[in-house]
mmCIF file of C-alpha atoms in Angstrom:
data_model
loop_
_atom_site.group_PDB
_atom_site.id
_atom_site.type_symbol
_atom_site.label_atom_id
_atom_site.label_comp_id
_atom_site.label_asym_id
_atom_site.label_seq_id
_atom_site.Cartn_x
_atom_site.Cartn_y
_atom_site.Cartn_z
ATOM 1 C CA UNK A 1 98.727 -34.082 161.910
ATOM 2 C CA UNK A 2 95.584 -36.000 162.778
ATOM 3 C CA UNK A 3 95.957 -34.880 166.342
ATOM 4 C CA UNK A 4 96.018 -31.538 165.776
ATOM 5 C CA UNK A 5 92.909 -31.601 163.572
ATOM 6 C CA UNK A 6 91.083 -33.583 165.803
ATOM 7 C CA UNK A 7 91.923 -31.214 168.552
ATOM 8 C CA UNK A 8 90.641 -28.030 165.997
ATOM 9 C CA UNK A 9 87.578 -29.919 165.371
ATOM 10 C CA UNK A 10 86.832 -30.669 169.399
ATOM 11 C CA UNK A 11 87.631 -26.957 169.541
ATOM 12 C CA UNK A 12 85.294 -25.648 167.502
ATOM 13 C CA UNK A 13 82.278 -28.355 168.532
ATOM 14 C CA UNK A 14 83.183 -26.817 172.339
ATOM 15 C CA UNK A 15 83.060 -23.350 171.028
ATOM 16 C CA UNK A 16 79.570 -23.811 168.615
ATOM 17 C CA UNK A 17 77.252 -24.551 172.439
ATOM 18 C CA UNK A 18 78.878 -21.301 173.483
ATOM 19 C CA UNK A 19 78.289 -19.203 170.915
ATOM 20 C CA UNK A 20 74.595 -20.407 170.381
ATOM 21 C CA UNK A 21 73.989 -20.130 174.180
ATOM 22 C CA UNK A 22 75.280 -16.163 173.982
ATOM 23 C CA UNK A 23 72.795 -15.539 170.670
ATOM 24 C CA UNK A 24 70.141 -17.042 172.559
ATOM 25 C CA UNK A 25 70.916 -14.948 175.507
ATOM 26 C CA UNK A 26 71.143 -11.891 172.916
ATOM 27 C CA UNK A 27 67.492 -12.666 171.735
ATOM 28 C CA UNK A 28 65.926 -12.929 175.452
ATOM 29 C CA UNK A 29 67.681 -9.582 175.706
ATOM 30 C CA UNK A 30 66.362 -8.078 173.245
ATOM 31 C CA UNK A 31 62.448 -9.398 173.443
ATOM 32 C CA UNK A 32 62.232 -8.525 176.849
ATOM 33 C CA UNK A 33 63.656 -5.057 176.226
ATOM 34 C CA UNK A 34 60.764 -4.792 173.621
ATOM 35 C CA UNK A 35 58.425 -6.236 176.022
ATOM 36 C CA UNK A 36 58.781 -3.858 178.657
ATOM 37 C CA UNK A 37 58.568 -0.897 175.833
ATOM 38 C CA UNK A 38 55.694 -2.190 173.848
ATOM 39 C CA UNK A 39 53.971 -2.851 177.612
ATOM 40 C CA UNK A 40 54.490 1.168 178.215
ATOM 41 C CA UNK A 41 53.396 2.494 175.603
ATOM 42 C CA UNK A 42 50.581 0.357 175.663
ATOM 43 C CA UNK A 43 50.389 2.330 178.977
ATOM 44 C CA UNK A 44 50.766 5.549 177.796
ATOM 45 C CA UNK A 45 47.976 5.058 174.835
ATOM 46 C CA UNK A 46 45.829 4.259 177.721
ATOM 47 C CA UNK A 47 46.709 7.492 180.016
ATOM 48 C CA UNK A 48 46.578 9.693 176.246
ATOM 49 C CA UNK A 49 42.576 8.175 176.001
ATOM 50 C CA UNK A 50 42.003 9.322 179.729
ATOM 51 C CA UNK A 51 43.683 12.628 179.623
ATOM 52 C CA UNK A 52 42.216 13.629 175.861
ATOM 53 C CA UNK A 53 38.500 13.273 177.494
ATOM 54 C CA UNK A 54 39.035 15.509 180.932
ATOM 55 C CA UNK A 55 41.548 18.089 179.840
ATOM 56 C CA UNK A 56 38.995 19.509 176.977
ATOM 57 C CA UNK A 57 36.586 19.424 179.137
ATOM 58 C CA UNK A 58 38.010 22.436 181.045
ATOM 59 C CA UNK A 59 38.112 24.512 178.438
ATOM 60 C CA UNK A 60 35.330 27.360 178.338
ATOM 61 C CA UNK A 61 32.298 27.401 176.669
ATOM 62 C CA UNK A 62 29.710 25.274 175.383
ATOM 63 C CA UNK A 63 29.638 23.757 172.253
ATOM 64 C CA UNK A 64 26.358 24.068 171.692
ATOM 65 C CA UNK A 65 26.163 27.915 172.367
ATOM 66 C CA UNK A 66 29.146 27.839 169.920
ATOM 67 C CA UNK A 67 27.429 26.473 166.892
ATOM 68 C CA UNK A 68 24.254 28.283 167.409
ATOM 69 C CA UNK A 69 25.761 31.670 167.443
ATOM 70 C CA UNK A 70 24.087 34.204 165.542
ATOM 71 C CA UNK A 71 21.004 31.718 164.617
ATOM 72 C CA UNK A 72 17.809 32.252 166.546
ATOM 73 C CA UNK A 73 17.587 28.865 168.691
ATOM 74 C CA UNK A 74 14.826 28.040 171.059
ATOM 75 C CA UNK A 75 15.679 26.034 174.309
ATOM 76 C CA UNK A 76 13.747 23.051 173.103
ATOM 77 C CA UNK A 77 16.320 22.978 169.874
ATOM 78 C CA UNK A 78 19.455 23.617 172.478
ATOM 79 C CA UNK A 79 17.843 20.466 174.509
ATOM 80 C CA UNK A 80 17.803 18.732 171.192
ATOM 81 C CA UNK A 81 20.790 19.443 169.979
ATOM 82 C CA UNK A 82 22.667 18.257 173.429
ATOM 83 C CA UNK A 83 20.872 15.204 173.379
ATOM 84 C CA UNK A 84 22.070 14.582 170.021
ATOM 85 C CA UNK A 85 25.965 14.943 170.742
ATOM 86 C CA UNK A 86 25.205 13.227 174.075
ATOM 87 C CA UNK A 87 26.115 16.202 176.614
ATOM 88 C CA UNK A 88 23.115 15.584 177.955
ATOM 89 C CA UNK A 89 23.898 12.567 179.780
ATOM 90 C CA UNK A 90 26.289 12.288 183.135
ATOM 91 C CA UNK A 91 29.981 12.898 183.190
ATOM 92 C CA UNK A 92 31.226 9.398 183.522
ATOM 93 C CA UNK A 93 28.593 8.067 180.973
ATOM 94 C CA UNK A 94 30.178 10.058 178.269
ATOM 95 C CA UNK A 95 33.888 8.737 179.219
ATOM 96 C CA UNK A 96 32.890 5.433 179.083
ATOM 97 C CA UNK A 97 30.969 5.673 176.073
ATOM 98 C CA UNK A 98 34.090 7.803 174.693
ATOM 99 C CA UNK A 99 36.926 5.171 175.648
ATOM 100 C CA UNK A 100 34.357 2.128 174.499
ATOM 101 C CA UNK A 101 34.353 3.820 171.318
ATOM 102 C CA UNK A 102 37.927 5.306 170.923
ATOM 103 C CA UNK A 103 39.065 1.716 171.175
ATOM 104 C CA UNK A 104 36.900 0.547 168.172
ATOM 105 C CA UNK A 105 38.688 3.004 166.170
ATOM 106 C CA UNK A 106 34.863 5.439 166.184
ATOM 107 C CA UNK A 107 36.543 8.826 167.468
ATOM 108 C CA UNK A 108 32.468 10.301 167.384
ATOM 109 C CA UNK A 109 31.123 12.738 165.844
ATOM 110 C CA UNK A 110 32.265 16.210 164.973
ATOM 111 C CA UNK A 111 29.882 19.126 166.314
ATOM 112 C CA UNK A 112 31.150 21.404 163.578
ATOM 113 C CA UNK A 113 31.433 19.719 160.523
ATOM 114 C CA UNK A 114 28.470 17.019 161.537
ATOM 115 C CA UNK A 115 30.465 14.206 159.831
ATOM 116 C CA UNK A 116 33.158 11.100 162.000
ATOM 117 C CA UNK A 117 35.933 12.372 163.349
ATOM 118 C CA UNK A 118 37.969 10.175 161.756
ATOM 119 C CA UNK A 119 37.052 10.422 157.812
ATOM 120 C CA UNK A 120 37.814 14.572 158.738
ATOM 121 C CA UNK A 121 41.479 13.717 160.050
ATOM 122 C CA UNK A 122 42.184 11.456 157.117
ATOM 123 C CA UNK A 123 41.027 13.662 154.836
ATOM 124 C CA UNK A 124 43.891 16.191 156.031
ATOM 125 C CA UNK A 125 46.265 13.671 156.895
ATOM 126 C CA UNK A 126 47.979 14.142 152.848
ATOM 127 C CA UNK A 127 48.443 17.673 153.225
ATOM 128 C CA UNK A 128 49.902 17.288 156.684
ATOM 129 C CA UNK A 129 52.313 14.512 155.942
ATOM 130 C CA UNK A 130 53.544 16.603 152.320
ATOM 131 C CA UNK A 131 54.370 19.330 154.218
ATOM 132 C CA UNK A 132 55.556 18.418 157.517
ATOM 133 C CA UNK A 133 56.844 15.453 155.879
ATOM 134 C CA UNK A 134 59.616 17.578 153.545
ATOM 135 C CA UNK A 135 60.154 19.694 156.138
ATOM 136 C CA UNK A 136 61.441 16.930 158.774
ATOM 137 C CA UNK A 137 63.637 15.155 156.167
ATOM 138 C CA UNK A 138 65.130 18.198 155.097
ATOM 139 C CA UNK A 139 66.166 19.925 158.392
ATOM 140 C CA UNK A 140 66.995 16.249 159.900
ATOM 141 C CA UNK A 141 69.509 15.690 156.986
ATOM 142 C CA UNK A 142 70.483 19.581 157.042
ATOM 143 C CA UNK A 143 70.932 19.543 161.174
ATOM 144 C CA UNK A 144 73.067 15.970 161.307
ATOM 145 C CA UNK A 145 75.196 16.781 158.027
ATOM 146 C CA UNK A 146 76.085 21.022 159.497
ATOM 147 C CA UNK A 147 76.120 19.136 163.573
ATOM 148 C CA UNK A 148 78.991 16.418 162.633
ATOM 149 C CA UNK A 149 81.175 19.479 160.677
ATOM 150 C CA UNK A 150 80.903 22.009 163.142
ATOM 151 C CA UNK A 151 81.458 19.241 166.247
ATOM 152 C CA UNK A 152 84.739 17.765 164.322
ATOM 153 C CA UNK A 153 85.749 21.264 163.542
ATOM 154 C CA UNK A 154 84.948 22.844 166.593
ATOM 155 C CA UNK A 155 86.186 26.188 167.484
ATOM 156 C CA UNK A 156 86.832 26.839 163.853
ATOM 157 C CA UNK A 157 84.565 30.138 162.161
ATOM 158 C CA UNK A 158 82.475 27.633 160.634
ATOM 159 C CA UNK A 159 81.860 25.950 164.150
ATOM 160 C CA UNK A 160 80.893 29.271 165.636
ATOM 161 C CA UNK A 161 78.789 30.826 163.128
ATOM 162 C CA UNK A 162 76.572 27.513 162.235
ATOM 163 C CA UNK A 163 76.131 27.606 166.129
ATOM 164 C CA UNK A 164 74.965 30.774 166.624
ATOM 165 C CA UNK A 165 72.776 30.949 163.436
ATOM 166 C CA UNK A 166 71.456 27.518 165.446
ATOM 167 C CA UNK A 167 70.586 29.103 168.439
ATOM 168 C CA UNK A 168 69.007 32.003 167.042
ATOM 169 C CA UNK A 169 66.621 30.340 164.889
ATOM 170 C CA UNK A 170 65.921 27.476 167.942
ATOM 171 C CA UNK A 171 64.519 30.776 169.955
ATOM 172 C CA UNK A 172 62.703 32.026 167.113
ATOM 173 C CA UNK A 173 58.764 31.617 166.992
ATOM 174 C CA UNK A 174 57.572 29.898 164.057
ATOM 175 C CA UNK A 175 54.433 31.854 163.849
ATOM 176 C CA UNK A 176 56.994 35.545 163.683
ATOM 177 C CA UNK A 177 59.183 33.842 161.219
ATOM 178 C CA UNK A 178 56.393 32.783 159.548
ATOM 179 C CA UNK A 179 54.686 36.323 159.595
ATOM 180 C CA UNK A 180 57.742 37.926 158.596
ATOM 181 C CA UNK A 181 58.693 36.028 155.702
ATOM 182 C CA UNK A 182 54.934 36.310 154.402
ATOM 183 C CA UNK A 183 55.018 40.106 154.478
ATOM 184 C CA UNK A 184 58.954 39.613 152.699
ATOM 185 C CA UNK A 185 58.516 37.421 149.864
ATOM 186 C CA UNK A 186 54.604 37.105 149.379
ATOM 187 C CA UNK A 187 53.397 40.943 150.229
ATOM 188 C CA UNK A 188 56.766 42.266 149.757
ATOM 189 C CA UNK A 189 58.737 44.798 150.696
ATOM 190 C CA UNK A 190 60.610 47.818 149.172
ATOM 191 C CA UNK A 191 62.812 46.278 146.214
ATOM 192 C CA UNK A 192 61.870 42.157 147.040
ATOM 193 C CA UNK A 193 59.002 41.756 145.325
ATOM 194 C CA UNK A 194 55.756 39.025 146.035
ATOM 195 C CA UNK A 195 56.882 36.005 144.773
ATOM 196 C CA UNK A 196 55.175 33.581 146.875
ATOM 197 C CA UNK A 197 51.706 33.226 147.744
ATOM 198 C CA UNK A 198 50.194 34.166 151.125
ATOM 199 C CA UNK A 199 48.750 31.298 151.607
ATOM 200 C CA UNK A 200 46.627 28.216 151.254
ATOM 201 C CA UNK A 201 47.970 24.888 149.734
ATOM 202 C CA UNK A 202 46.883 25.380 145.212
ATOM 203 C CA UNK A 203 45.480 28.046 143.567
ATOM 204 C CA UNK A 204 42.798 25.616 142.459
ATOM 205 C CA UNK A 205 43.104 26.032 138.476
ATOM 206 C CA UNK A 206 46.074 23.900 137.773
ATOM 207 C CA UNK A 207 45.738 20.459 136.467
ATOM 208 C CA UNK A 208 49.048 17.719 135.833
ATOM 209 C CA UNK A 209 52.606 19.110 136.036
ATOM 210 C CA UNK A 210 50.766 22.374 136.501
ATOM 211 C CA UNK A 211 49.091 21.355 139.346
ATOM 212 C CA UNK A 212 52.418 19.694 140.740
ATOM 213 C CA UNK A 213 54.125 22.869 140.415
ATOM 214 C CA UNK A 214 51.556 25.504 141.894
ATOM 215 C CA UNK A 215 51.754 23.167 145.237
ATOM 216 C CA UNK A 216 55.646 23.391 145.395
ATOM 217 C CA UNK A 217 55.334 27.064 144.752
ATOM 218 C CA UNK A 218 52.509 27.167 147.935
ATOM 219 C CA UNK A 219 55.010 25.011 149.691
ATOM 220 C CA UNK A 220 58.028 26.888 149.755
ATOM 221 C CA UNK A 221 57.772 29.813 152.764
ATOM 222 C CA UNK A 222 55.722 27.406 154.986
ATOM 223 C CA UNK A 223 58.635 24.843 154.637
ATOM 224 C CA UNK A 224 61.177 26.846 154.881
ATOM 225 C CA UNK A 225 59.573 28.171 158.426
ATOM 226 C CA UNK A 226 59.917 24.694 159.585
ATOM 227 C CA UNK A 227 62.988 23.925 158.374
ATOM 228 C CA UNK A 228 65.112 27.097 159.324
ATOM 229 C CA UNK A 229 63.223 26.633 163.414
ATOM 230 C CA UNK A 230 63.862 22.543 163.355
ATOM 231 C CA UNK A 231 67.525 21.678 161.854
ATOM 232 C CA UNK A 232 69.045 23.948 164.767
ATOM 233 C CA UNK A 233 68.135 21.606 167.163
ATOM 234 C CA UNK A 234 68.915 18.676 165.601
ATOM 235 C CA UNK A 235 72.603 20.750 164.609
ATOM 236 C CA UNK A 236 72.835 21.581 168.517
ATOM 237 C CA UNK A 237 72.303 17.891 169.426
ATOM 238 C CA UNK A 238 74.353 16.120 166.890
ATOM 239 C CA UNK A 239 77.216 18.409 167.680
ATOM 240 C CA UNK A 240 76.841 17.795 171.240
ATOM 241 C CA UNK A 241 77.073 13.845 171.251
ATOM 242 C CA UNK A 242 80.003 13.947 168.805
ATOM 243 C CA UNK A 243 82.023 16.298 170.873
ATOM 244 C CA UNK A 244 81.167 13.665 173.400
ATOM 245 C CA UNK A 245 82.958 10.808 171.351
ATOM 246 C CA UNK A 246 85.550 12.949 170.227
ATOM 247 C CA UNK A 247 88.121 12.521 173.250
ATOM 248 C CA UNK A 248 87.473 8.722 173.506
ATOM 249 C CA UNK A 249 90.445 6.252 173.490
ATOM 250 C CA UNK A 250 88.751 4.307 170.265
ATOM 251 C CA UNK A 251 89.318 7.216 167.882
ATOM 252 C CA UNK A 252 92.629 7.470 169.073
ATOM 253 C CA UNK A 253 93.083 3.480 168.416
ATOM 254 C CA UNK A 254 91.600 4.261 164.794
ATOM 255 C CA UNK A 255 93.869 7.000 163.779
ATOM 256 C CA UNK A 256 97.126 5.079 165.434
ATOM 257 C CA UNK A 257 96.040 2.076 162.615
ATOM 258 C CA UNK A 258 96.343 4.541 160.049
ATOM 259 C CA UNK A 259 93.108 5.695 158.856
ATOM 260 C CA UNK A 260 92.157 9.147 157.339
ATOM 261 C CA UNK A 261 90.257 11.767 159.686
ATOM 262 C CA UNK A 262 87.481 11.478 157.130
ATOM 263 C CA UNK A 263 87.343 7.684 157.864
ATOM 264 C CA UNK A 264 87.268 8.096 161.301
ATOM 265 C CA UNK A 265 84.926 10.621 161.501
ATOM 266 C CA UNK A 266 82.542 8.542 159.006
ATOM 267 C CA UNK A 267 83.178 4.986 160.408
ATOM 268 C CA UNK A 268 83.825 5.763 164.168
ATOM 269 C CA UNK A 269 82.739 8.390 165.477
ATOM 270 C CA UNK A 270 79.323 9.523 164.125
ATOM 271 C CA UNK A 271 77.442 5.825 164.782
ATOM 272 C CA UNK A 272 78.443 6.107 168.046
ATOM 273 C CA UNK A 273 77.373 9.524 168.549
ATOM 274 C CA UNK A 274 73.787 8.735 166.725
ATOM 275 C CA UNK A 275 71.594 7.582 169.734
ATOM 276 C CA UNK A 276 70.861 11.000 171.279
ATOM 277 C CA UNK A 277 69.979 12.227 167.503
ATOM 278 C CA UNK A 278 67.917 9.330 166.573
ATOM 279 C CA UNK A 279 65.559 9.995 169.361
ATOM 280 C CA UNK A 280 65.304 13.473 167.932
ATOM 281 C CA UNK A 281 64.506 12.294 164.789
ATOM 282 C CA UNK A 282 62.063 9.876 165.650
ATOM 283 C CA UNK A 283 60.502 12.851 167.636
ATOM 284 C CA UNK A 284 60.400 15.028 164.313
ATOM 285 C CA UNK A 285 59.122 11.687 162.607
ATOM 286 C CA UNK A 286 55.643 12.144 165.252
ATOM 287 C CA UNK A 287 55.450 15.671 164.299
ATOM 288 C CA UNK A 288 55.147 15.020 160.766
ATOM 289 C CA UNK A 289 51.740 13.269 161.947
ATOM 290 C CA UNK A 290 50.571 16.443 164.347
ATOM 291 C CA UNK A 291 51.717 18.547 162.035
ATOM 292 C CA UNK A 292 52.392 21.976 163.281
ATOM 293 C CA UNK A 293 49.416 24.041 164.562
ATOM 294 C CA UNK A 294 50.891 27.259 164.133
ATOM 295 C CA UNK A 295 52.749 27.232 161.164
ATOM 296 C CA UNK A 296 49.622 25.409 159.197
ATOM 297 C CA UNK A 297 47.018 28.474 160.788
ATOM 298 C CA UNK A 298 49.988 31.152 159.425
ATOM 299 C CA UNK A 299 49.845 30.020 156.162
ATOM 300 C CA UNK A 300 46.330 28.798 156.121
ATOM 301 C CA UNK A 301 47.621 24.979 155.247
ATOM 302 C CA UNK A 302 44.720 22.787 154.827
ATOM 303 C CA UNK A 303 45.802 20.199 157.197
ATOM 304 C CA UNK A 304 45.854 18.527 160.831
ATOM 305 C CA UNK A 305 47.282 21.647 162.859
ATOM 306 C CA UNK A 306 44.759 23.941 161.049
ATOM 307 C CA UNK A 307 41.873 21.337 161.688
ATOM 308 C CA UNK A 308 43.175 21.429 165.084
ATOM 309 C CA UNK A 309 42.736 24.915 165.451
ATOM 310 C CA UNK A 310 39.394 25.439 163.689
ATOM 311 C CA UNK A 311 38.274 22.273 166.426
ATOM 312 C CA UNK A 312 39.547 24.652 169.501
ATOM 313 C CA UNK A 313 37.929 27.630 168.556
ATOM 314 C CA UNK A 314 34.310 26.045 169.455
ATOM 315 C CA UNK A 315 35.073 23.865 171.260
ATOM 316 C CA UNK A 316 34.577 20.867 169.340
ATOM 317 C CA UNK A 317 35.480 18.391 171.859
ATOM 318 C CA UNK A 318 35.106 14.899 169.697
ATOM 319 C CA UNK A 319 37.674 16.604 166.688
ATOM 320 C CA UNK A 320 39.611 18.018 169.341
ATOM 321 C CA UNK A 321 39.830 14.726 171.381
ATOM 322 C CA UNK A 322 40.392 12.516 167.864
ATOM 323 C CA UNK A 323 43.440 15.264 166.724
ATOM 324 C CA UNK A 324 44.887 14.852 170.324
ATOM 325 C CA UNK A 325 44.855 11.113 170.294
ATOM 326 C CA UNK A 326 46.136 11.011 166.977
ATOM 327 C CA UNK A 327 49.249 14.022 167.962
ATOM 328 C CA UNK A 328 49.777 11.863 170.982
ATOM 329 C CA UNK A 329 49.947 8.379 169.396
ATOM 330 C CA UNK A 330 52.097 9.133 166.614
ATOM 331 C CA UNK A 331 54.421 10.358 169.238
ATOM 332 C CA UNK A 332 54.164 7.120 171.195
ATOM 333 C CA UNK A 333 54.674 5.178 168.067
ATOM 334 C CA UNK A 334 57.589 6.626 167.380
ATOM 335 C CA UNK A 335 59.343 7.115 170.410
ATOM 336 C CA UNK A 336 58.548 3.015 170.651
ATOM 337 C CA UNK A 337 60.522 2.583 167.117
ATOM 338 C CA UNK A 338 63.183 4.548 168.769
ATOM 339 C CA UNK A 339 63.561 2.260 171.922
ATOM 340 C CA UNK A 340 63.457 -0.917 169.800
ATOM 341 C CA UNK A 341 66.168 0.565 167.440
ATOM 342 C CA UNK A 342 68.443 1.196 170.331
ATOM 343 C CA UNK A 343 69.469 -2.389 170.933
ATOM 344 C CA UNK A 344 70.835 -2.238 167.016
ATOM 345 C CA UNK A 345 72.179 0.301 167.215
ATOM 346 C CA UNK A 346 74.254 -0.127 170.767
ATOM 347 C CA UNK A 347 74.302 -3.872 172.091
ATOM 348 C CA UNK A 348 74.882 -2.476 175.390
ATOM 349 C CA UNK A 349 71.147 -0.950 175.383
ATOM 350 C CA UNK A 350 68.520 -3.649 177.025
ATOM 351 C CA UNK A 351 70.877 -5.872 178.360
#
């Protein structure tokens, strides 16, 4: 009796080294994994700084021409107002006074608006985030929920028409769809009445619960835009994985122990069909900071993509470069999150 305890104990006191040497091993894994990723995206904020200051630099025009438009300007207040905004000064002076500044957080000046780039993008960051924001959480949920029924039931009616609705809407524009559900439900036509307004975010008399519900009631064609053009591709890719996983000996393994289809399906199957769709989500997650340029100008949204286009149509190269950086970062930031979840998600990533 004694001796076989003693030889348990010895066991497990053999074993404990082990296991604490593989968890360590884990760890190192896993921090250098998120080494190497924080390291590149470190990288890629760097190339997003460089590439923000030369690629609007291309575009046509001059600023300065721009804002004086229509105002009777002598060249002495042209020469003033270019040494103001610094375009007066050499090429490579104004990057590195640009990157010096970009990495103190000062994104300069607007030309437009003649207040810092950065209190202009946060004042439209709210409006941005409410309604890109629903949008991405809806169609995300919508896309993975309709991807994992039509994948496990593929073939089916269901499976075909949720695909082809998919694929149609993915090859829609979201400026037509836009344009055509404005002149449906907010112009209307023949017996659909306007219900919806054409645009803007409040009708700016509401106050409280009134106030709460006139910004739903702005919200509802602009989000639904979004959301009918973005849950096909997350549908398309969800389905795609799972059919992936579907033939795998595991599943088989999981129904021969008994287990309902449901169970399977729930337990199984879908975690290990996620990755591809997390990236995707992640990716939606960074457009809920950018916004989206054409959907915002179609319905006249008061937020990043609209302040994005307003800054192009000067050029106003400082909001321009600030709403660039910002697109790009958020994108960076999440596709980092994504990387680091991987690991979690599938041991085998990283190692």
């Amino acid at each position: 009796m004694s001796t076989t305890s003693t030889t348990g104990t010895t066991t497990a006191v053999a074993r404990a080294p082990g296991a604490r040497a593989a968890s360590g091993a884990g760890v190192r894994a896993y921090l250098a994994h998120a080494a190497g990723k924080l390291g590149g995206a470190a990288v890629s904020l760097i190339a997003v700084l460089v590439t923000s200051f030369f690629l609007f630099r291309i575009i046509p025009g001059d600023p300065v021409k721009a804002m004086t438009h229509g105002v009777p300007t002598s060249a002495e207040q042209m020469a003033t107002l270019r040494r103001q905004f610094g375009l007066d000064q050499p090429l490579w002076q104004q990057f590195t006074d640009y990157c010096a500044k970009a990495l103190t957080g000062d994104l300069g000046m607007s030309y437009q608006f003649r207040a810092p780039v950065g209190d202009l993008i946060l004042q439209k960051v709210p409006a941005t985030l409410l309604l890109t924001g629903t949008a991405v959480l809806l169609y995300s949920a919508i896309g993975l929920w309709l991807g994992t029924r039509s994948a496990w039931r593929h073939g089916s009616l269901g499976d075909r028409v949720n695909t082809g609705v998919a694929l149609t809407l993915w090859s829609v524009p979201s400026f037509w769809l836009g344009l055509l559900l404005i002149i449906t439900f907010s112009v209307g036509i023949g017996p659909i009445p306007g219900m919806f307004p054409t645009g803007g975010m409040e009708s700016g008399n509401e106050t409280g619960l009134a106030h709460v519900l006139d910004v739903a009631h702005h919200m509802v064609l602009p989000v639904i835009t979004l959301v009918a053009v973005g849950y096909a591709q997350t549908l398309l890719v969800m389905r795609s994985s799972l059919l992936d996983e579907m033939g795998s000996d595991y599943l088989t393994t999981a129904r021969a122990k008994g287990l309902r289809d449901d169970a399977v399906r729930r337990r199984h199957a879908v975690p290990n069909a996620l990755l591809p769709t997390v990236t995707m989500v992640f990716i939606n997650l960074g457009h809920v900071a950018a916004g989206s340029i054409l959907v915002e100008t179609v319905f006249s949204w008061p937020g990043l993509g609209g302040l994005f286009y307003q800054a192009l149509s000067v050029p106003d190269l400082p909001l321009v470069q600030g709403l660039f950086v910002v697109f790009a970062g958020a994108m960076i930031v999440m596709n980092l999150l994504a990387d680091l979840l991987y690991p979690l998600l599938d041991p085998r990533v990283g190692r």
